[in-house]
Short mmCIF file of C-alpha atoms and ligand atoms in Angstrom, two decimals:
data_model
loop_
_atom_site.label_atom_id
_atom_site.label_comp_id
_atom_site.label_asym_id
_atom_site.label_seq_id
_atom_site.Cartn_x
_atom_site.Cartn_y
_atom_site.Cartn_z
CA MET A 5 0.00 0.00 0.00
CA ARG A 6 1.12 3.58 -0.59
CA HIS A 7 0.83 4.82 2.98
CA GLY A 8 4.20 6.54 2.75
CA PRO A 9 6.57 6.91 5.66
CA GLY A 10 4.27 9.22 7.62
CA MET A 11 1.15 7.08 7.32
CA THR A 12 1.78 4.42 9.93
CA LEU A 13 -1.22 2.50 11.22
CA GLU A 14 -0.81 4.26 14.56
CA LEU A 15 -0.95 7.62 12.81
CA ILE A 16 -4.00 6.63 10.80
CA ALA A 17 -5.79 5.62 13.99
CA ARG A 18 -4.80 8.85 15.74
CA CYS A 19 -5.83 11.05 12.82
CA ASP A 20 -9.10 9.23 12.38
CA GLN A 21 -10.77 11.95 14.36
CA ARG A 22 -13.93 13.68 13.32
CA VAL A 23 -13.11 16.71 11.20
CA PRO A 24 -15.29 18.83 8.91
CA ARG A 25 -15.30 18.38 5.13
CA TYR A 26 -14.62 22.10 4.77
CA THR A 27 -17.09 22.87 2.02
CA SER A 28 -17.48 26.22 3.79
CA TYR A 29 -15.79 28.18 6.56
CA PRO A 30 -17.21 28.68 9.10
CA THR A 31 -18.78 25.25 8.65
CA ALA A 32 -22.55 24.81 8.80
CA PRO A 33 -22.74 23.64 12.47
CA HIS A 34 -21.54 27.14 13.38
CA PHE A 35 -24.28 29.00 11.54
CA LYS A 36 -26.40 31.12 13.89
CA PRO A 37 -30.05 32.24 13.90
CA ASP A 38 -29.07 35.92 14.02
CA ILE A 39 -28.80 35.74 10.24
CA THR A 40 -32.41 36.15 9.21
CA ALA A 41 -34.56 36.64 6.12
CA GLU A 42 -34.01 40.40 6.56
CA THR A 43 -30.23 39.96 6.58
CA TYR A 44 -30.50 37.84 3.43
CA ALA A 45 -32.70 40.41 1.68
CA ALA A 46 -30.13 43.14 2.42
CA TRP A 47 -27.24 40.97 1.25
CA LEU A 48 -29.02 40.11 -2.01
CA ALA A 49 -29.68 43.80 -2.68
CA GLU A 50 -25.96 44.58 -2.20
CA LEU A 51 -24.75 42.09 -4.83
CA ALA A 52 -22.75 43.66 -7.65
CA PRO A 53 -25.19 43.77 -10.58
CA ASP A 54 -22.44 43.20 -13.15
CA GLN A 55 -21.11 40.01 -11.53
CA PRO A 56 -22.51 36.57 -12.39
CA VAL A 57 -24.10 34.42 -9.72
CA SER A 58 -24.45 30.65 -9.39
CA LEU A 59 -27.66 28.88 -8.48
CA TYR A 60 -28.24 25.73 -6.47
CA LEU A 61 -31.64 24.05 -6.36
CA HIS A 62 -32.28 21.38 -3.75
CA VAL A 63 -34.94 18.70 -4.25
CA PRO A 64 -35.42 16.91 -0.92
CA PHE A 65 -37.31 13.83 -2.11
CA CYS A 66 -36.38 10.29 -3.11
CA ALA A 67 -38.40 7.27 -4.22
CA GLU A 68 -36.62 5.05 -1.66
CA LEU A 69 -34.11 5.61 1.07
CA CYS A 70 -30.59 4.27 0.60
CA LEU A 71 -29.32 3.26 4.04
CA TYR A 72 -25.97 5.05 3.66
CA CYS A 73 -27.63 8.33 2.71
CA GLY A 74 -26.25 11.46 4.37
CA CYS A 75 -28.36 13.96 2.39
CA ASN A 76 -31.33 16.02 3.43
CA THR A 77 -34.13 14.03 1.80
CA ALA A 78 -37.40 12.25 2.51
CA VAL A 79 -39.12 9.33 0.84
CA THR A 80 -42.27 10.19 -1.03
CA ARG A 81 -44.41 7.84 -3.05
CA SER A 82 -46.93 10.29 -4.41
CA TYR A 83 -46.22 13.14 -6.78
CA LYS A 84 -48.47 15.52 -4.84
CA ALA A 85 -45.74 16.54 -2.40
CA VAL A 86 -43.25 17.03 -5.23
CA ALA A 87 -45.72 19.13 -7.24
CA ALA A 88 -46.38 21.31 -4.20
CA TYR A 89 -42.63 21.71 -3.74
CA VAL A 90 -42.21 22.81 -7.36
CA ASP A 91 -44.71 25.60 -6.65
CA CYS A 92 -42.60 26.60 -3.63
CA LEU A 93 -39.41 26.72 -5.70
CA GLU A 94 -41.10 28.99 -8.22
CA ARG A 95 -42.31 31.22 -5.43
CA GLU A 96 -38.86 31.36 -3.85
CA ILE A 97 -37.27 32.29 -7.19
CA GLU A 98 -39.77 35.14 -7.40
CA LEU A 99 -39.03 36.26 -3.81
CA VAL A 100 -35.27 36.22 -4.29
CA THR A 101 -35.31 38.08 -7.60
CA LYS A 102 -37.40 40.82 -6.01
CA HIS A 103 -34.42 41.67 -3.79
CA LEU A 104 -31.67 41.43 -6.42
CA PRO A 105 -30.26 44.62 -7.94
CA GLY A 106 -31.37 43.57 -11.43
CA ARG A 107 -31.62 40.62 -13.79
CA MET A 108 -28.33 38.98 -12.99
CA ASP A 109 -26.11 36.80 -15.15
CA VAL A 110 -25.83 33.16 -14.14
CA SER A 111 -22.65 31.15 -14.76
CA HIS A 112 -23.55 27.87 -13.01
CA ILE A 113 -26.75 26.03 -12.14
CA HIS A 114 -26.65 22.89 -10.03
CA TRP A 115 -29.63 20.68 -9.23
CA GLY A 116 -28.99 18.52 -6.18
CA GLY A 117 -30.88 16.42 -3.71
CA GLY A 118 -32.41 14.09 -2.84
CA THR A 119 -33.28 13.09 -6.36
CA PRO A 120 -33.80 16.12 -8.62
CA THR A 121 -35.23 13.90 -11.34
CA ILE A 122 -38.11 12.88 -9.09
CA VAL A 123 -39.51 16.15 -10.48
CA SER A 124 -41.48 15.39 -13.67
CA PRO A 125 -40.00 16.39 -17.05
CA GLU A 126 -42.73 19.04 -17.44
CA ASP A 127 -42.02 20.54 -14.02
CA LEU A 128 -38.26 20.52 -14.63
CA GLU A 129 -38.87 22.50 -17.80
CA ARG A 130 -41.23 24.82 -15.94
CA ILE A 131 -38.63 25.70 -13.29
CA SER A 132 -35.89 26.01 -15.89
CA SER A 133 -37.95 28.46 -17.88
CA ARG A 134 -38.78 30.39 -14.69
CA LEU A 135 -35.03 30.65 -14.01
CA GLY A 136 -34.50 31.73 -17.63
CA SER A 137 -36.86 34.68 -17.21
CA ALA A 138 -35.62 35.66 -13.74
CA PHE A 139 -31.91 35.48 -14.65
CA ALA A 140 -29.75 35.96 -17.74
CA ILE A 141 -28.26 32.49 -18.08
CA ARG A 142 -24.98 32.83 -19.92
CA PRO A 143 -24.69 30.75 -23.09
CA ASP A 144 -21.58 29.04 -21.65
CA ALA A 145 -23.14 28.45 -18.21
CA GLU A 146 -22.58 25.03 -16.69
CA ILE A 147 -25.94 23.41 -16.00
CA ALA A 148 -25.55 20.27 -13.92
CA VAL A 149 -27.86 17.76 -12.31
CA GLU A 150 -27.44 14.85 -9.91
CA ILE A 151 -29.07 11.75 -11.38
CA ASP A 152 -30.32 8.52 -9.85
CA PRO A 153 -29.99 6.07 -12.75
CA ARG A 154 -32.59 3.77 -11.14
CA THR A 155 -35.47 6.17 -11.60
CA ILE A 156 -34.67 8.65 -14.39
CA THR A 157 -36.53 8.24 -17.68
CA LEU A 158 -35.58 9.14 -21.23
CA ALA A 159 -38.24 11.89 -21.09
CA HIS A 160 -36.37 13.46 -18.13
CA VAL A 161 -33.11 13.40 -20.04
CA GLU A 162 -34.75 15.02 -23.06
CA ALA A 163 -36.43 17.71 -20.94
CA LEU A 164 -33.18 18.52 -19.14
CA ALA A 165 -31.21 18.59 -22.38
CA ALA A 166 -33.80 20.97 -23.86
CA SER A 167 -33.21 23.21 -20.82
CA GLY A 168 -29.47 23.36 -21.52
CA LEU A 169 -28.16 20.55 -19.32
CA ASN A 170 -24.48 20.00 -20.05
CA ARG A 171 -23.21 18.03 -17.04
CA ALA A 172 -24.71 15.06 -15.21
CA SER A 173 -23.52 13.26 -12.08
CA LEU A 174 -24.65 9.66 -11.95
CA GLY A 175 -24.84 8.15 -8.48
CA VAL A 176 -23.29 4.67 -8.49
CA GLN A 177 -21.45 4.04 -5.18
CA ASP A 178 -20.74 0.32 -5.76
CA PHE A 179 -21.80 -2.36 -8.25
CA ASP A 180 -21.27 -5.33 -5.91
CA PRO A 181 -24.61 -7.16 -5.38
CA ARG A 182 -23.96 -7.89 -1.68
CA VAL A 183 -23.02 -4.29 -0.94
CA GLN A 184 -26.02 -3.02 -2.94
CA GLU A 185 -28.40 -5.35 -1.11
CA THR A 186 -27.02 -4.21 2.27
CA ILE A 187 -27.24 -0.49 1.53
CA LYS A 188 -30.66 -0.95 -0.16
CA ARG A 189 -29.61 0.48 -3.48
CA ILE A 190 -29.97 -2.06 -6.25
CA GLN A 191 -28.60 -0.67 -9.48
CA SER A 192 -27.16 -2.76 -12.27
CA PHE A 193 -24.27 -1.78 -14.48
CA GLU A 194 -26.56 -2.12 -17.53
CA GLN A 195 -29.07 0.32 -16.07
CA THR A 196 -26.30 2.84 -15.38
CA ALA A 197 -24.81 2.37 -18.85
CA GLN A 198 -28.20 2.89 -20.46
CA VAL A 199 -28.66 6.26 -18.72
CA ALA A 200 -25.11 7.31 -19.66
CA GLY A 201 -26.01 6.44 -23.27
CA TRP A 202 -29.23 8.50 -23.14
CA LEU A 203 -27.31 11.49 -21.82
CA ARG A 204 -24.64 11.28 -24.48
CA GLN A 205 -27.21 10.87 -27.22
CA ALA A 206 -29.02 13.96 -25.95
CA GLY A 207 -25.76 15.91 -26.29
CA VAL A 208 -24.92 16.17 -22.58
CA LYS A 209 -21.13 16.27 -22.76
CA GLY A 210 -20.02 16.23 -19.12
CA LEU A 211 -20.47 12.92 -17.32
CA ASN A 212 -19.50 12.46 -13.66
CA LEU A 213 -19.79 9.25 -11.66
CA ASP A 214 -19.99 9.08 -7.87
CA LEU A 215 -18.35 6.10 -6.18
CA MET A 216 -17.97 5.26 -2.52
CA TYR A 217 -15.68 3.27 -0.24
CA GLY A 218 -16.07 2.33 3.40
CA LEU A 219 -19.54 0.80 2.92
CA PRO A 220 -20.50 -2.45 4.66
CA PHE A 221 -18.93 -5.54 3.06
CA GLN A 222 -16.77 -3.51 0.70
CA THR A 223 -13.23 -4.79 0.24
CA SER A 224 -10.36 -3.40 -1.78
CA GLY A 225 -11.13 -6.08 -4.40
CA SER A 226 -14.83 -5.20 -4.65
CA VAL A 227 -14.06 -1.49 -4.83
CA ILE A 228 -11.61 -2.09 -7.69
CA ARG A 229 -14.22 -4.15 -9.57
CA SER A 230 -16.70 -1.27 -9.24
CA VAL A 231 -14.07 1.19 -10.42
CA ASP A 232 -13.31 -0.98 -13.46
CA LEU A 233 -16.99 -1.08 -14.41
CA ALA A 234 -17.36 2.66 -13.85
CA LEU A 235 -14.35 3.33 -16.08
CA ARG A 236 -16.02 1.44 -18.91
CA LEU A 237 -18.53 4.29 -19.07
CA GLY A 238 -15.73 6.75 -19.84
CA PRO A 239 -16.71 9.45 -17.31
CA ASP A 240 -14.97 12.85 -17.47
CA ARG A 241 -14.90 13.07 -13.70
CA ILE A 242 -15.16 10.61 -10.84
CA ALA A 243 -15.93 11.48 -7.24
CA LEU A 244 -14.73 8.94 -4.69
CA PHE A 245 -16.25 9.57 -1.30
CA GLY A 246 -15.68 7.76 1.97
CA TYR A 247 -18.94 6.62 3.55
CA ALA A 248 -19.64 8.82 6.58
CA HIS A 249 -21.25 6.74 9.33
CA VAL A 250 -23.06 9.26 11.51
CA PRO A 251 -26.10 7.34 12.87
CA TRP A 252 -26.52 9.93 15.64
CA MET A 253 -27.43 12.41 12.88
CA LYS A 254 -28.84 10.06 10.21
CA ARG A 255 -30.84 7.48 12.13
CA HIS A 256 -31.48 5.15 9.18
CA GLN A 257 -27.72 4.49 9.04
CA ALA A 258 -28.14 2.54 12.28
CA LEU A 259 -29.87 -0.14 10.15
CA LEU A 260 -26.54 -0.93 8.48
CA PRO A 261 -24.59 -3.83 10.03
CA GLU A 262 -21.88 -1.98 11.94
CA GLU A 263 -19.77 -5.11 12.22
CA ALA A 264 -19.51 -5.18 8.40
CA LEU A 265 -18.16 -1.62 8.18
CA PRO A 266 -14.50 -1.51 7.18
CA GLY A 267 -12.23 -0.07 9.88
CA ALA A 268 -9.91 2.92 9.50
CA VAL A 269 -7.06 0.93 7.95
CA ALA A 270 -9.33 -0.97 5.55
CA ARG A 271 -10.87 2.35 4.49
CA VAL A 272 -7.44 3.74 3.66
CA GLU A 273 -6.62 0.61 1.69
CA GLN A 274 -9.89 0.79 -0.26
CA ARG A 275 -9.42 4.44 -1.04
CA GLU A 276 -5.87 3.88 -2.19
CA ALA A 277 -6.78 0.84 -4.28
CA ALA A 278 -9.59 2.74 -6.01
CA SER A 279 -7.43 5.84 -6.52
CA ALA A 280 -4.60 3.77 -8.00
CA ALA A 281 -6.99 2.11 -10.47
CA ILE A 282 -8.45 5.46 -11.55
CA LEU A 283 -5.02 7.09 -11.91
CA GLU A 284 -3.81 4.05 -13.84
CA ALA A 285 -6.63 4.70 -16.33
CA GLY A 286 -5.14 8.15 -17.07
CA TYR A 287 -7.15 10.43 -14.77
CA VAL A 288 -5.56 13.06 -12.57
CA GLN A 289 -6.47 13.48 -8.92
CA ILE A 290 -8.36 16.62 -7.97
CA GLY A 291 -8.15 17.55 -4.32
CA ILE A 292 -8.95 14.80 -1.85
CA ASP A 293 -11.80 12.97 -3.51
CA HIS A 294 -12.20 13.84 -7.20
CA PHE A 295 -10.57 12.65 -10.39
CA ALA A 296 -10.78 14.14 -13.87
CA LYS A 297 -9.46 13.53 -17.35
CA PRO A 298 -6.29 15.63 -17.80
CA ASP A 299 -7.97 17.98 -20.30
CA ASP A 300 -11.11 18.47 -18.18
CA PRO A 301 -11.71 22.08 -17.04
CA MET A 302 -11.42 20.93 -13.42
CA ALA A 303 -7.97 19.47 -14.01
CA LEU A 304 -6.90 22.63 -15.86
CA ARG A 305 -8.16 24.84 -13.02
CA GLN A 306 -6.26 22.78 -10.47
CA LYS A 307 -3.08 23.15 -12.52
CA ASP A 308 -3.51 26.95 -12.52
CA GLY A 309 -4.30 27.13 -8.78
CA ARG A 310 -7.85 28.31 -9.60
CA LEU A 311 -9.83 25.38 -8.28
CA HIS A 312 -12.50 26.22 -5.72
CA ARG A 313 -14.53 24.42 -3.14
CA ASN A 314 -18.20 24.94 -2.35
CA PHE A 315 -21.10 22.93 -0.95
CA GLN A 316 -21.03 20.57 -3.93
CA GLY A 317 -17.33 19.82 -3.31
CA TYR A 318 -14.66 20.87 -5.80
CA THR A 319 -15.81 23.26 -8.49
CA THR A 320 -14.64 25.35 -11.41
CA ASP A 321 -17.23 27.95 -10.43
CA GLU A 322 -15.71 31.40 -9.93
CA ALA A 323 -18.89 33.32 -9.14
CA THR A 324 -18.64 35.16 -5.83
CA ALA A 325 -22.28 34.51 -4.97
CA LEU A 326 -24.11 31.19 -4.85
CA ILE A 327 -27.86 31.50 -4.35
CA GLY A 328 -29.50 28.41 -2.86
CA PHE A 329 -33.15 27.49 -3.43
CA GLY A 330 -35.18 24.86 -1.61
CA THR A 331 -35.35 23.11 1.73
CA SER A 332 -32.07 23.35 3.71
CA ALA A 333 -30.25 24.97 0.75
CA ILE A 334 -27.19 26.99 1.69
CA GLY A 335 -26.28 30.19 -0.10
CA SER A 336 -22.81 31.72 -0.09
CA LEU A 337 -22.72 35.47 -0.63
CA PRO A 338 -19.79 37.86 -0.37
CA GLN A 339 -21.14 38.97 3.02
CA GLY A 340 -21.60 35.46 4.45
CA TYR A 341 -23.62 32.26 4.41
CA VAL A 342 -27.37 31.76 4.65
CA GLN A 343 -29.31 28.55 5.14
CA ASN A 344 -32.95 27.85 4.38
CA ALA A 345 -35.32 26.09 6.80
CA PRO A 346 -34.19 22.45 7.17
CA THR A 347 -37.67 20.92 6.91
CA THR A 348 -39.93 21.16 3.89
CA VAL A 349 -42.89 22.05 6.11
CA ALA A 350 -41.11 25.11 7.53
CA TYR A 351 -39.66 26.02 4.14
CA ARG A 352 -43.07 25.86 2.45
CA GLU A 353 -44.71 27.82 5.23
CA ALA A 354 -42.17 30.65 4.82
CA VAL A 355 -42.18 30.97 1.02
CA MET A 356 -45.93 30.57 0.68
CA SER A 357 -46.45 33.40 3.14
CA GLY A 358 -44.08 35.58 1.10
CA ARG A 359 -41.01 35.35 3.35
CA LEU A 360 -37.49 34.36 2.35
CA PRO A 361 -37.04 30.97 4.08
CA VAL A 362 -33.63 31.70 5.64
CA ILE A 363 -33.34 30.65 9.27
CA ARG A 364 -29.63 30.87 10.04
CA GLY A 365 -26.23 31.69 8.63
CA ALA A 366 -22.93 33.38 9.33
CA ALA A 367 -21.69 36.89 8.57
CA LEU A 368 -18.04 36.70 7.57
CA THR A 369 -15.43 38.64 9.51
CA ASP A 370 -12.07 39.57 7.97
CA ASP A 371 -10.51 36.79 10.05
CA ASP A 372 -13.05 34.28 8.66
CA ARG A 373 -12.23 35.33 5.11
CA LEU A 374 -8.50 34.88 5.67
CA ARG A 375 -8.92 31.48 7.34
CA ARG A 376 -11.39 30.40 4.65
CA GLY A 377 -8.79 31.35 2.03
CA ILE A 378 -6.10 29.29 3.79
CA ILE A 379 -8.38 26.27 4.15
CA GLU A 380 -9.57 26.49 0.53
CA ARG A 381 -6.02 26.58 -0.83
CA LEU A 382 -5.00 23.64 1.38
CA MET A 383 -8.05 21.62 0.27
CA CYS A 384 -7.51 22.50 -3.43
CA ASP A 385 -3.72 22.85 -3.83
CA PHE A 386 -2.38 21.03 -0.71
CA GLU A 387 -0.16 24.03 -0.23
CA VAL A 388 -0.49 27.55 1.07
CA GLU A 389 1.89 30.48 1.37
CA LEU A 390 0.83 32.07 4.65
CA ASP A 391 2.56 35.41 4.06
CA GLU A 392 1.12 35.77 0.57
CA ILE A 393 -2.43 34.96 1.58
CA ALA A 394 -2.24 37.08 4.75
CA ARG A 395 -1.11 40.03 2.60
CA GLU A 396 -3.95 39.41 0.16
CA PHE A 397 -6.43 39.71 3.03
CA GLY A 398 -4.70 42.71 4.64
CA SER A 399 -3.37 40.73 7.59
CA SER A 400 -0.02 39.49 8.84
CA PRO A 401 1.22 35.92 9.24
CA THR A 402 2.39 36.79 12.77
CA ALA A 403 -1.25 36.32 13.78
CA PHE A 404 -0.74 32.57 13.23
CA ALA A 405 2.00 31.86 15.78
CA SER A 406 -0.02 29.20 17.62
CA GLU A 407 -1.24 27.62 14.35
CA ILE A 408 2.37 27.39 13.15
CA GLU A 409 3.24 25.53 16.36
CA ALA A 410 0.36 23.11 15.71
CA VAL A 411 1.52 22.67 12.09
CA ASP A 412 5.01 21.83 13.37
CA ALA A 413 3.54 19.17 15.64
CA LEU A 414 1.77 17.61 12.64
CA ALA A 415 5.01 17.95 10.64
CA ARG A 416 6.76 15.73 13.20
CA ASP A 417 4.23 13.02 12.26
CA GLY A 418 4.90 13.55 8.55
CA LEU A 419 1.43 14.94 7.84
CA VAL A 420 2.68 18.26 6.60
CA THR A 421 5.89 20.14 5.81
CA ARG A 422 6.72 23.74 6.64
CA ASP A 423 9.37 25.77 4.89
CA GLY A 424 9.27 29.22 6.45
CA LEU A 425 5.70 30.31 5.86
CA THR A 426 4.99 27.77 3.12
CA ILE A 427 2.85 24.91 4.37
CA ALA A 428 2.52 21.86 2.13
CA VAL A 429 0.85 18.50 2.50
CA PRO A 430 3.00 15.72 0.97
CA GLU A 431 1.36 13.33 -1.44
CA GLU A 432 1.26 10.38 0.94
CA SER A 433 -0.61 12.40 3.59
CA ARG A 434 -3.10 14.18 1.35
CA ALA A 435 -6.04 12.13 2.56
CA LEU A 436 -5.50 13.77 5.94
CA VAL A 437 -5.42 17.37 4.66
CA ARG A 438 -8.61 18.09 6.63
CA ASN A 439 -6.62 17.55 9.83
CA VAL A 440 -4.19 20.25 8.66
CA CYS A 441 -7.09 22.58 7.77
CA ALA A 442 -8.51 22.00 11.25
CA VAL A 443 -5.47 23.77 12.71
CA PHE A 444 -6.73 27.00 11.13
CA ASP A 445 -10.36 26.46 12.13
CA ARG A 446 -11.06 28.91 14.94
CA TYR A 447 -14.53 27.44 15.56
CA LEU A 448 -13.63 23.78 15.82
CA GLU A 449 -13.21 23.62 19.60
CA SER A 450 -16.70 24.96 20.17
CA GLY A 451 -18.36 22.66 17.61
CA ALA A 452 -21.55 21.26 19.02
CA GLN A 453 -21.85 18.62 16.31
CA ARG A 454 -19.65 15.70 15.54
CA HIS A 455 -18.29 15.37 12.04
CA SER A 456 -17.46 12.38 9.90
CA ARG A 457 -14.17 10.51 9.90
CA ALA A 458 -11.15 12.15 8.28
CA LEU A 459 -10.55 9.07 6.14
S1 SF4 B 24 -30.90 8.50 -3.91
FE1 SF4 B 24 -29.28 9.76 -2.99
S2 SF4 B 24 -30.34 11.29 -1.76
FE2 SF4 B 24 -31.82 9.65 -2.21
S3 SF4 B 24 -31.72 8.28 -0.47
FE3 SF4 B 24 -30.29 7.48 -2.01
S4 SF4 B 24 -28.34 8.43 -1.46
FE4 SF4 B 24 -29.91 9.59 -0.40
#
């Protein structure tokens, strides 16, 4: 295995602490209710009218519950609830645009869930056309959707393609029948290949596949077999996530057989085996958990040091404002973060009575912005120049004396290197970069919530 000199089993066990995924800073458990609908309205009004924004639409429904699921979703068997939700989304789009300084350009749209394609083809087109009148969607905008190959139909693909879809993420996780049976997600390779074919035929060029390790009964061998099958579909990007077992937050996960969950060392081995197989096939690694073909825009951004990280993970999106729509959706504005009501009942109640559904968030301080910049560069580039970034944010690296001490302690374990004010995470320790980021997280000590494992 490629643990490298620093990655001894003892170190893996010690670093296997719960650390955030750092898709934002401060992270969501630190959002506070003093950020209200009024704050959000003011922040929207202050957006620079000549700058593009990104949009995220959350659909919190699924046909069935996968037992590993960590998303905000609910099972619904009738379309009534989904149809009512579509009305809410339209209403929220109307409410948000009322506060914006004009008809703003859009550079990215991302549909996530849940299962966005639980929305009927007609309703998907309806929302897309509502977005098209509320915003000026740039001709080169990336329009992406998360797809569950088990339930999507050809009519969905055609409706999405007609609305400009140009990137699709197919959820796979694992093709092994025993693993699929255990996690309650039965999805054949043929079914997945058929949907990939539909998308390509409809002209959707970008194809991402999501795979997972650390699930019950997974072994390095089974993970490699799933990777090999996934590679046959020729995806442009692959996301490889470690299963996060947090049954105290996601109660259905308690139904998984805990004794069949791979331990910390087995997880590292699975991740490394899968990564090696993907790299062997000619992909380049992006950050901690993505892979892309070398000529993919994500790979090119990483090369130029212009890769970013947002709530969807790694992104090429450079917009400074991300507007979230739907239950629990998080928005990221230059002034700070906002989060919508976490339940669909509360969300619906707010939008249908004409209120922006924001219930909490975080206003960014200068210190937050600087620390967020450090964490983002570490997560994206595995390296940060403290003096350069401090200067960029009008600060001084002397403010980080205690963090530098903590970095040096990690350096003694081989997790990180420090050359003056340049902090770098060596290749063999990259899976533990979140532990290095945690050094710069001023909120971590006071975190009320537990996070998922680092590995
Ligand atoms: S389809 Fe996705 S969001 Fe829905 S239950 Fe399964 S993992 Fe969760």
